[in-house]
PDB file of C-alpha atoms and ligand atoms in Angstrom:
ATOM      1  CA  UNK A   1     118.656  64.719  84.250  1.00  0.00           C
ATOM      2  CA  UNK A   2     120.318  66.311  81.189  1.00  0.00           C
ATOM      3  CA  UNK A   3     121.462  62.859  79.952  1.00  0.00           C
ATOM      4  CA  UNK A   4     120.093  62.593  76.514  1.00  0.00           C
ATOM      5  CA  UNK A   5     122.667  65.174  75.209  1.00  0.00           C
ATOM      6  CA  UNK A   6     125.262  62.869  74.707  1.00  0.00           C
ATOM      7  CA  UNK A   7     126.204  60.988  71.737  1.00  0.00           C
ATOM      8  CA  UNK A   8     126.768  62.848  68.567  1.00  0.00           C
ATOM      9  CA  UNK A   9     124.793  61.732  65.613  1.00  0.00           C
ATOM     10  CA  UNK A  10     124.813  64.737  63.370  1.00  0.00           C
ATOM     11  CA  UNK A  11     121.570  66.388  63.277  1.00  0.00           C
ATOM     12  CA  UNK A  12     119.641  65.221  60.658  1.00  0.00           C
ATOM     13  CA  UNK A  13     117.145  62.682  61.707  1.00  0.00           C
ATOM     14  CA  UNK A  14     113.862  64.092  60.860  1.00  0.00           C
ATOM     15  CA  UNK A  15     113.551  62.612  57.335  1.00  0.00           C
ATOM     16  CA  UNK A  16     111.161  60.378  56.402  1.00  0.00           C
ATOM     17  CA  UNK A  17     110.681  57.267  58.844  1.00  0.00           C
ATOM     18  CA  UNK A  18     111.401  53.791  58.017  1.00  0.00           C
ATOM     19  CA  UNK A  19     108.152  52.261  58.150  1.00  0.00           C
ATOM     20  CA  UNK A  20     107.519  48.331  58.564  1.00  0.00           C
ATOM     21  CA  UNK A  21     104.693  46.528  56.895  1.00  0.00           C
ATOM     22  CA  UNK A  22     102.340  44.549  59.541  1.00  0.00           C
ATOM     23  CA  UNK A  23      99.229  43.178  59.608  1.00  0.00           C
ATOM     24  CA  UNK A  24      96.934  44.347  62.293  1.00  0.00           C
ATOM     25  CA  UNK A  25      95.935  41.966  64.702  1.00  0.00           C
ATOM     26  CA  UNK A  26      92.391  43.476  65.072  1.00  0.00           C
ATOM     27  CA  UNK A  27      91.071  44.031  61.539  1.00  0.00           C
ATOM     28  CA  UNK A  28      93.653  41.874  59.638  1.00  0.00           C
ATOM     29  CA  UNK A  29      94.470  44.771  57.280  1.00  0.00           C
ATOM     30  CA  UNK A  30      97.933  45.357  55.811  1.00  0.00           C
ATOM     31  CA  UNK A  31      99.285  48.450  57.791  1.00  0.00           C
ATOM     32  CA  UNK A  32     102.749  50.119  58.095  1.00  0.00           C
ATOM     33  CA  UNK A  33     103.867  50.899  61.363  1.00  0.00           C
ATOM     34  CA  UNK A  34     107.131  53.210  62.508  1.00  0.00           C
ATOM     35  CA  UNK A  35     108.606  50.423  64.468  1.00  0.00           C
ATOM     36  CA  UNK A  36     109.751  46.939  63.495  1.00  0.00           C
ATOM     37  CA  UNK A  37     107.041  44.406  64.717  1.00  0.00           C
ATOM     38  CA  UNK A  38     107.952  41.710  67.341  1.00  0.00           C
ATOM     39  CA  UNK A  39     107.162  38.397  67.045  1.00  0.00           C
ATOM     40  CA  UNK A  40     104.344  37.543  69.296  1.00  0.00           C
ATOM     41  CA  UNK A  41     103.331  41.270  69.739  1.00  0.00           C
ATOM     42  CA  UNK A  42     100.176  42.339  68.228  1.00  0.00           C
ATOM     43  CA  UNK A  43     100.207  45.096  66.076  1.00  0.00           C
ATOM     44  CA  UNK A  44      97.627  47.628  65.377  1.00  0.00           C
ATOM     45  CA  UNK A  45      96.897  49.859  62.421  1.00  0.00           C
ATOM     46  CA  UNK A  46      95.970  53.463  63.125  1.00  0.00           C
ATOM     47  CA  UNK A  47      92.231  53.104  63.208  1.00  0.00           C
ATOM     48  CA  UNK A  48      92.408  50.122  65.657  1.00  0.00           C
ATOM     49  CA  UNK A  49      94.898  51.705  67.604  1.00  0.00           C
ATOM     50  CA  UNK A  50      93.025  54.852  68.016  1.00  0.00           C
ATOM     51  CA  UNK A  51      89.880  53.052  68.792  1.00  0.00           C
ATOM     52  CA  UNK A  52      91.499  51.097  71.696  1.00  0.00           C
ATOM     53  CA  UNK A  53      92.771  54.298  72.833  1.00  0.00           C
ATOM     54  CA  UNK A  54      89.516  55.965  72.965  1.00  0.00           C
ATOM     55  CA  UNK A  55      87.565  52.934  73.895  1.00  0.00           C
TER      56      UNK A  55
HETATM   57 ZN1   ZN F 101      93.184  47.484  62.090  1.00  0.00          ZN
END
């Protein structure tokens, strides 16, 4: 299984990530997430996310 070796997109992808603004579904705070929030899908800020993970 060495399938992820294909494609050839240079090698510089470790720059600053694109962040997307979103509103936390838990505390309603504005936050930024490293992925594009999808409609109908709750987004959690870091706080709530880790809370859920631990909780
Ligand atoms: Zn939150």
